[in-house]
GROMACS .gro file of C-alpha atoms in nm:
model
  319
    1UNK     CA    1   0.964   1.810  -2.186
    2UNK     CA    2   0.978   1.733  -1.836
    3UNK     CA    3   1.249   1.557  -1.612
    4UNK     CA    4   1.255   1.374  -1.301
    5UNK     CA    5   1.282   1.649  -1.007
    6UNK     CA    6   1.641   1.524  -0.783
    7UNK     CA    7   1.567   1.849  -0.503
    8UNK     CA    8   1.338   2.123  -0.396
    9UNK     CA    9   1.401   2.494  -0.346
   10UNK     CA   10   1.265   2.578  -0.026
   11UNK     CA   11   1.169   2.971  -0.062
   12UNK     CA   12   1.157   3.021   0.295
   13UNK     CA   13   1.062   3.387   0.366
   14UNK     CA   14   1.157   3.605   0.051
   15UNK     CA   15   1.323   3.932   0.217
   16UNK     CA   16   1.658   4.083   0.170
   17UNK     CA   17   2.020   3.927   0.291
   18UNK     CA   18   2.042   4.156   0.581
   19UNK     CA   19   1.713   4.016   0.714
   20UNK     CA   20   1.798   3.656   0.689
   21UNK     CA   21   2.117   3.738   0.900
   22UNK     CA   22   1.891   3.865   1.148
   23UNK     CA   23   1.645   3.598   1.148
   24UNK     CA   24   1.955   3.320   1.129
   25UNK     CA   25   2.043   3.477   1.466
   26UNK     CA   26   1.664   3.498   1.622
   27UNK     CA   27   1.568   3.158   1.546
   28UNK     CA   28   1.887   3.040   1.664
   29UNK     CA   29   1.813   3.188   2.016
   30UNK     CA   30   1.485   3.064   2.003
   31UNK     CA   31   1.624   2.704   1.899
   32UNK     CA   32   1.870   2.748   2.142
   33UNK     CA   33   1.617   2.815   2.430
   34UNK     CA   34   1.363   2.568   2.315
   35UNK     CA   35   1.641   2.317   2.366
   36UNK     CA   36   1.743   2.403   2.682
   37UNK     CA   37   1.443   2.495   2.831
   38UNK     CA   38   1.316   2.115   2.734
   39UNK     CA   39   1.667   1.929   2.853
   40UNK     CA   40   1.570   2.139   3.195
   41UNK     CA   41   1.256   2.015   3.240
   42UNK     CA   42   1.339   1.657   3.172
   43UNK     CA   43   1.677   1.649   3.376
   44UNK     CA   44   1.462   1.850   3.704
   45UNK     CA   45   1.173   1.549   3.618
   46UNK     CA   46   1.438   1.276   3.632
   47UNK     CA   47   1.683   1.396   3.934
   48UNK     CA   48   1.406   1.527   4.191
   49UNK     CA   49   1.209   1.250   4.349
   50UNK     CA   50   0.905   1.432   4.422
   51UNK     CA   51   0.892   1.459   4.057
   52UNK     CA   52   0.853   1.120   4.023
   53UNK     CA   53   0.525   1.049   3.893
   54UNK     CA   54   0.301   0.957   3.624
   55UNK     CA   55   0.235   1.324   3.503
   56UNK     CA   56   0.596   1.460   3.484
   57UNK     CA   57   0.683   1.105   3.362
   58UNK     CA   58   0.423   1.199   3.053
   59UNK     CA   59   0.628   1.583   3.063
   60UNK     CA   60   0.960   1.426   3.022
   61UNK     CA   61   0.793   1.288   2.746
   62UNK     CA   62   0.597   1.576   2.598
   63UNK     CA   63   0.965   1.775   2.614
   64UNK     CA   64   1.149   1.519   2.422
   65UNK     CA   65   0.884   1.609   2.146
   66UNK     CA   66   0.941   1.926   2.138
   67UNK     CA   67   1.338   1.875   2.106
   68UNK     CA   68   1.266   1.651   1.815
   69UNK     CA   69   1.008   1.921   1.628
   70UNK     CA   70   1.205   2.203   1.655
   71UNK     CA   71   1.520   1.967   1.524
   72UNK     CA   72   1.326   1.857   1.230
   73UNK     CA   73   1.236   2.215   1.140
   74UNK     CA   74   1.442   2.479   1.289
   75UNK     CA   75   1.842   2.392   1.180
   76UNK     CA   76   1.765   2.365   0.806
   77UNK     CA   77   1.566   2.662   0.833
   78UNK     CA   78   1.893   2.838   0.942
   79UNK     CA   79   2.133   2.746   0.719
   80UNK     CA   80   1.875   2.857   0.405
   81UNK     CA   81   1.888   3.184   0.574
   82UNK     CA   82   2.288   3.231   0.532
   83UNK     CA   83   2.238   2.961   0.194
   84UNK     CA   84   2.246   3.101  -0.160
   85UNK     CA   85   2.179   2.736  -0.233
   86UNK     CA   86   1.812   2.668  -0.044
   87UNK     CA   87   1.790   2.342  -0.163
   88UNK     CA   88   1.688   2.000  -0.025
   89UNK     CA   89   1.651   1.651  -0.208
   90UNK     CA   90   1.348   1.493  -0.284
   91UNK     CA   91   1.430   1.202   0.012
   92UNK     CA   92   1.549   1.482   0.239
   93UNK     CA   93   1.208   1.648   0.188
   94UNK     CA   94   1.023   1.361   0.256
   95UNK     CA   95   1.205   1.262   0.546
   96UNK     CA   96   1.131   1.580   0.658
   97UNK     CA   97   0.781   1.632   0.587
   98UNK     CA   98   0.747   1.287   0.787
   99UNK     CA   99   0.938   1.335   1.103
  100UNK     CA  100   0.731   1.677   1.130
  101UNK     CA  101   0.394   1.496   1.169
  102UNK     CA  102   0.520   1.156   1.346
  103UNK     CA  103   0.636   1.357   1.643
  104UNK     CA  104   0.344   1.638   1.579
  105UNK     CA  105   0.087   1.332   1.589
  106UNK     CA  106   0.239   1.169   1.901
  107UNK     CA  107   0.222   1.479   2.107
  108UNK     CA  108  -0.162   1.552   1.983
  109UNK     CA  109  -0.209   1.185   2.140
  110UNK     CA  110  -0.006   1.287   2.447
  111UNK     CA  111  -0.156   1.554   2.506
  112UNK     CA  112  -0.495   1.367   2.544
  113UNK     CA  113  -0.338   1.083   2.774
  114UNK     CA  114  -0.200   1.398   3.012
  115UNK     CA  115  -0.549   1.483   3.017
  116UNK     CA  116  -0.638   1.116   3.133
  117UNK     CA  117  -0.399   1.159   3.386
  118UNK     CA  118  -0.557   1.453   3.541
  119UNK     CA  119  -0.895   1.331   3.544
  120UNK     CA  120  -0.793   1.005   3.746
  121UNK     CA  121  -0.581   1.213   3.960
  122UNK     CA  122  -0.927   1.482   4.068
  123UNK     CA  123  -1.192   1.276   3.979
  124UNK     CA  124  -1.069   0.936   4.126
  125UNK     CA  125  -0.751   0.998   4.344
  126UNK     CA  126  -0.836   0.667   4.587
  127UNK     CA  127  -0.819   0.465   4.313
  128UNK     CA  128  -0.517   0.689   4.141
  129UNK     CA  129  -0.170   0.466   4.190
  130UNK     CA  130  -0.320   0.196   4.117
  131UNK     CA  131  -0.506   0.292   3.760
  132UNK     CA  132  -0.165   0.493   3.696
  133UNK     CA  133   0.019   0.229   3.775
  134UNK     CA  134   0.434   0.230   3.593
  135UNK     CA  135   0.289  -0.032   3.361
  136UNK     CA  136  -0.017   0.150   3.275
  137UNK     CA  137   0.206   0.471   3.220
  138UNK     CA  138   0.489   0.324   2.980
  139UNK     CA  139   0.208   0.144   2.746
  140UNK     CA  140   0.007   0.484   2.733
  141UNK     CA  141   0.342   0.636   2.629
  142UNK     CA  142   0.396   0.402   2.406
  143UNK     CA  143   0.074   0.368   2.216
  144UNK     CA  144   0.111   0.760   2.175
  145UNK     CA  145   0.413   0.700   1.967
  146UNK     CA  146   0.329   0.392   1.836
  147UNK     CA  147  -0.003   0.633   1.716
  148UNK     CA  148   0.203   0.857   1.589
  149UNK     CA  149   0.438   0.658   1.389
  150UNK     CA  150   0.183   0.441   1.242
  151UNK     CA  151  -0.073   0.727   1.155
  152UNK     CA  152   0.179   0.917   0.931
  153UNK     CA  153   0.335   0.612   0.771
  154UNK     CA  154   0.078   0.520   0.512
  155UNK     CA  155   0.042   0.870   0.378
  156UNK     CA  156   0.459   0.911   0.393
  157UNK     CA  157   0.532   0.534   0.172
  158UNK     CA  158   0.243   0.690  -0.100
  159UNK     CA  159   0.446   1.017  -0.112
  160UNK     CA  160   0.758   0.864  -0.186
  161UNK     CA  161   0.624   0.696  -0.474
  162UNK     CA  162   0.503   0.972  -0.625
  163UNK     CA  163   0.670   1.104  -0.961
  164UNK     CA  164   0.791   1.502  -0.942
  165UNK     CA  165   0.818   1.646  -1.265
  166UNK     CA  166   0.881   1.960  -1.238
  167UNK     CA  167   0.832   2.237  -1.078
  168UNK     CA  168   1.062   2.220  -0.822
  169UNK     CA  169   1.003   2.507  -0.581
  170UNK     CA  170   0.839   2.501  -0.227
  171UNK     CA  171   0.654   2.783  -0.112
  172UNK     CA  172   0.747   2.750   0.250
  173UNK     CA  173   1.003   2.733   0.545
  174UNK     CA  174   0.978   2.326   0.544
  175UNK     CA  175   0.855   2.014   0.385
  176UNK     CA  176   0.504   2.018   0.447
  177UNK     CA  177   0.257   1.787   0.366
  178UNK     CA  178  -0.005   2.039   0.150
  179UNK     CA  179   0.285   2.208  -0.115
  180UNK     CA  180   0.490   1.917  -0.150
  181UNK     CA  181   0.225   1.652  -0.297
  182UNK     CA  182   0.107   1.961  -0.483
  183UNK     CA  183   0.457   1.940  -0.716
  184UNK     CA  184   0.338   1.587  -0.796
  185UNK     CA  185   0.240   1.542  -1.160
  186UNK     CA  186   0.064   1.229  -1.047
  187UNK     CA  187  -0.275   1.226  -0.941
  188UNK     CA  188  -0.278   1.307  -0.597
  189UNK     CA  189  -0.695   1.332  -0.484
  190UNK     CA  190  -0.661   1.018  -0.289
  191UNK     CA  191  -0.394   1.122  -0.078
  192UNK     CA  192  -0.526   1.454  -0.005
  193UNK     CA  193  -0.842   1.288   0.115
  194UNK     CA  194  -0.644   1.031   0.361
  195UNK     CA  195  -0.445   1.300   0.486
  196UNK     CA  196  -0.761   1.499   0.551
  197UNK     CA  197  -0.940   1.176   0.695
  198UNK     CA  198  -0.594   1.076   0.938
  199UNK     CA  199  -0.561   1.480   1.065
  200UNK     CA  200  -0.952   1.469   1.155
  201UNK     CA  201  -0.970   1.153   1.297
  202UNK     CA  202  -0.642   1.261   1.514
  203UNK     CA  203  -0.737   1.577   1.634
  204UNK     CA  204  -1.033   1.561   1.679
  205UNK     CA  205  -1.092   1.282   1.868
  206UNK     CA  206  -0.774   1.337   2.077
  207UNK     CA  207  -0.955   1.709   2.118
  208UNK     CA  208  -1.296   1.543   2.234
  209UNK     CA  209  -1.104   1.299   2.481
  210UNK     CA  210  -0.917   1.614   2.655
  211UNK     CA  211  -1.241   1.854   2.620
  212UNK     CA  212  -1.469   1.580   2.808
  213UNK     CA  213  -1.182   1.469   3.045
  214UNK     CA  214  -1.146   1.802   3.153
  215UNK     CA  215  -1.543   1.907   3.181
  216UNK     CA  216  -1.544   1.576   3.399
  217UNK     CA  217  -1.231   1.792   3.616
  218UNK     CA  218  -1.422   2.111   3.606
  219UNK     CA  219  -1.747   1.925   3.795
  220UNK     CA  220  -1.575   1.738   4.032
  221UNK     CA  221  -1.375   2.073   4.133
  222UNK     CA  222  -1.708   2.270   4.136
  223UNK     CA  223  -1.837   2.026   4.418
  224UNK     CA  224  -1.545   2.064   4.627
  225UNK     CA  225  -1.618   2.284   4.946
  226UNK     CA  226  -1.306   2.505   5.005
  227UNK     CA  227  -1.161   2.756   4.795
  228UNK     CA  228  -0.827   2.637   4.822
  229UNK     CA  229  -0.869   2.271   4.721
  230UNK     CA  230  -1.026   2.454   4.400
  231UNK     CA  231  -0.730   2.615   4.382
  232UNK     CA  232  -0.489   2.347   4.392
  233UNK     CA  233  -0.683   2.105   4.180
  234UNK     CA  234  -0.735   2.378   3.877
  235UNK     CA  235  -0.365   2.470   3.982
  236UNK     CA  236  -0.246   2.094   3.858
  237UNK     CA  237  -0.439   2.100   3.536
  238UNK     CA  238  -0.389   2.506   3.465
  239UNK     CA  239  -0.012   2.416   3.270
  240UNK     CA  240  -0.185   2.126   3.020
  241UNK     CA  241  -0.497   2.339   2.944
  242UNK     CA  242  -0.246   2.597   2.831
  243UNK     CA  243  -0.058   2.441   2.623
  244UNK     CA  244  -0.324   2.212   2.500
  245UNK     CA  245  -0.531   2.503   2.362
  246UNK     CA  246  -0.235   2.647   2.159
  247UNK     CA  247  -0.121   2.309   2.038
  248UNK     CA  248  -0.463   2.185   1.893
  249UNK     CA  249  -0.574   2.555   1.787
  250UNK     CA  250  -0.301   2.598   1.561
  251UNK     CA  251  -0.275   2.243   1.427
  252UNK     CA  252  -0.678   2.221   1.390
  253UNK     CA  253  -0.661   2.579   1.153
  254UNK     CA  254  -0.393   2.393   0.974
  255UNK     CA  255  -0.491   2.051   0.905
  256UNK     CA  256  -0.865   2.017   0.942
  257UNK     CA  257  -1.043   2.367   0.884
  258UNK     CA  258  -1.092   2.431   0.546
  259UNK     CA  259  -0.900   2.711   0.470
  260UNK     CA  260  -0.887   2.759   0.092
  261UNK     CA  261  -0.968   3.155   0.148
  262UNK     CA  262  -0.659   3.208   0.405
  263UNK     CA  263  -0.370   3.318   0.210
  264UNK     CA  264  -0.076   3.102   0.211
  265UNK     CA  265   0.114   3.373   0.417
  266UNK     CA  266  -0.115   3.369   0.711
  267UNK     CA  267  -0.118   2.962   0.711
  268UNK     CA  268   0.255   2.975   0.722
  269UNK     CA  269   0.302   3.243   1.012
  270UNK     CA  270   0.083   2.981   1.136
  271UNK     CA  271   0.233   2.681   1.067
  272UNK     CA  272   0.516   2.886   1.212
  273UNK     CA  273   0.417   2.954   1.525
  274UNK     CA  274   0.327   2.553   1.576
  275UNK     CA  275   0.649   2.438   1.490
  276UNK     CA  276   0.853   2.717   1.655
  277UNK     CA  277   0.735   2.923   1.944
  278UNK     CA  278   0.500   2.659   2.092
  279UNK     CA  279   0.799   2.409   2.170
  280UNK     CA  280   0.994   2.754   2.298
  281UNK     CA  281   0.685   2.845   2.533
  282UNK     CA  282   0.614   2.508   2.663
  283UNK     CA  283   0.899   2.494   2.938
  284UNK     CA  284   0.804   2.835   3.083
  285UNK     CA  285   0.448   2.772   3.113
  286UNK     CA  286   0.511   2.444   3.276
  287UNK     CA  287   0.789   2.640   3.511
  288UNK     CA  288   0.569   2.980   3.520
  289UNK     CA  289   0.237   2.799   3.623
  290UNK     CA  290   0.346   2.430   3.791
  291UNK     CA  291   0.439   2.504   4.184
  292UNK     CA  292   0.591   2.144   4.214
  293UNK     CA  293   0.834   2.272   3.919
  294UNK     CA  294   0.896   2.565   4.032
  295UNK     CA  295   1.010   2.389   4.402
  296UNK     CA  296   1.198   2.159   4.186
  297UNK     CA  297   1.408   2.405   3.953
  298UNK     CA  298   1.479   2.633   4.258
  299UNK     CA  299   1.626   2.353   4.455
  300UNK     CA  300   1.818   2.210   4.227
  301UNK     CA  301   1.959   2.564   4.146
  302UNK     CA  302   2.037   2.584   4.511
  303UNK     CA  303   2.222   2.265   4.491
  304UNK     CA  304   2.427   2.386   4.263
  305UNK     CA  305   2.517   2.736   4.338
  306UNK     CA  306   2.633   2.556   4.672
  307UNK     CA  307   2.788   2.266   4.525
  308UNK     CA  308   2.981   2.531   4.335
  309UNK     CA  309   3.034   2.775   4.658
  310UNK     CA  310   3.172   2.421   4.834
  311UNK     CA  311   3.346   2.359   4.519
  312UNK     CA  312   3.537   2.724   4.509
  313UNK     CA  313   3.586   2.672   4.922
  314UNK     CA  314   3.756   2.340   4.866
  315UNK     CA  315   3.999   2.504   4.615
  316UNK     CA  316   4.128   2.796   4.797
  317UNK     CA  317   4.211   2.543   5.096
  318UNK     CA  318   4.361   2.308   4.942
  319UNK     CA  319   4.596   2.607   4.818
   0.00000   0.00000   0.00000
């Protein structure tokens, strides 16, 4: 007879105790640096003036995201790994499963209004401050979350109505969308279809935006006459491309390319990578490849090496 299901077991990655010690203390370096590399970014953005602009004001943004992905994933995954007890309620789950996507679907959205941003700045840059005005900036921010919140809500209410029976036990690291409404014993077609529908819609239209955006970049560079304006205009767009084609390349295998053949081990190294390393390798591209960054990090370094040097000074005199 069945019973109403109270938790999930989240399998995680079946390997022996030793190994979970060691990958407790890898992903939380990684977590660690994903964090800090973020609150970096942001804290350069908002203390150095020539930072002050529409595209680092849509970086702050795209770092807060990746803060708030790697939180929703990366800390429970830890404590399963030193957890006899890898359990999670059925709310927990859910909550989960939707904070995932709402911050995953706002930064597909983000990522296609950074785009925007470039092609005003190469293709139109008379006409830039004003298009790219503060006002324009905050409401593009804010239909990307608004997007994101609103495009995952629908499928999350009809998940938490659904009745779990029994089995309880979650082939994978998190909540996801795919093996969690597969534990339903309800009929579940419908939602599989709008989930399908919403993660096409999403990413590929946010894909087509940034793809034509950026062939609209690539012409208007081609027509400029000197090899260094080339270089400086593919220079400002050289960080977004980059992380752009990771972000939608793993979430498009994921969500939208049938993948019934894949085994479920390669879609979660996947799914993986996506909610891990991407948010970890974001700040170093955008420090690695971004001169302006780079400028920005170095001087505020400066400032504070000699702050501290001052700092040290002021101490021994006073003694």
């Amino acid at each position: 007879q069945s019973s109403v299901v109270t938790e999930f077991i989240l399998l995680g990655f079946p390997v022996v105790w030793e190994l979970d010690v060691l990958f407790f203390i890898v992903f939380l370096i990684i977590y660690v640096l994903t964090v800090s590399g973020n609150v970096t970014i942001i804290s350069i953005t908002l203390t150095d003036c020539r930072l002050h602009s529409p595209m680092y004001f849509f970086l702050c943004n795209l770092s807060f995201l990746d803060i708030m992905m790697a939180t929703a994933i990366v800390p429970k995954m830890m404590k399963d790994f030193i957890s006899l007890e890898k359990t999670v309620s059925v709310a927990g789950c859910i909550s989960q499963c939707y904070f995932y996507f709402f911050f995953g679907t706002t930064e597909v959205i983000l990522l296609a209004v950074m785009s925007l941003d470039r092609y005003v700045a190469i293709c139109i840059p008379l006409r830039y401050s004003t298009i790219m005005s503060i006002q324009m900036s905050f409401q593009l921010v804010l239909a990307s979350w608004a997007g994101g919140f609103f495009s995952v809500l629908s499928p999350t209410i009809i998940i938490s109505w659904l009745p779990f029976c029994g089995p309880n036990v979650i082939d994978h690291f998190f909540c996801d969308f795919e093996p969690l409404i597969n534990l339903s014993c309800a009929d579940t077609h419908l939602l599989e279809l709008m989930k399908f529908v919403l993660s096409t819609v999403v990413l590929l239209c946010s894909l087509l935006f940034t793809i034509l955006s950026y062939l609209y970049i690539i012409i208007t560079i081609l027509r400029i006459p000197s090899s260094s304006g080339w270089k400086k205009a593919f220079s400002t767009c050289a960080s977004h491309i980059t992380v752009a084609s990771i972000f939608y390349g793993s979430a498009i295998f994921m969500y939208v390319v049938p993948n019934k053949e894949f085994s479920f081990s390669l879609k979660k190294a996947v799914t993986l990578q996506t909610a891990v390393f991407t948010h970890l390798l974001n700040p170093f591209i955008y420090t690695l490849r971004n001169q302006q960054v780079r400028d920005a990090l170095r001087d505020t370094t400066s400032h504070i090496l000699s702050g501290s040097k001052a700092f040290r000074v002021n101490c021994k005199l006073s003694r």
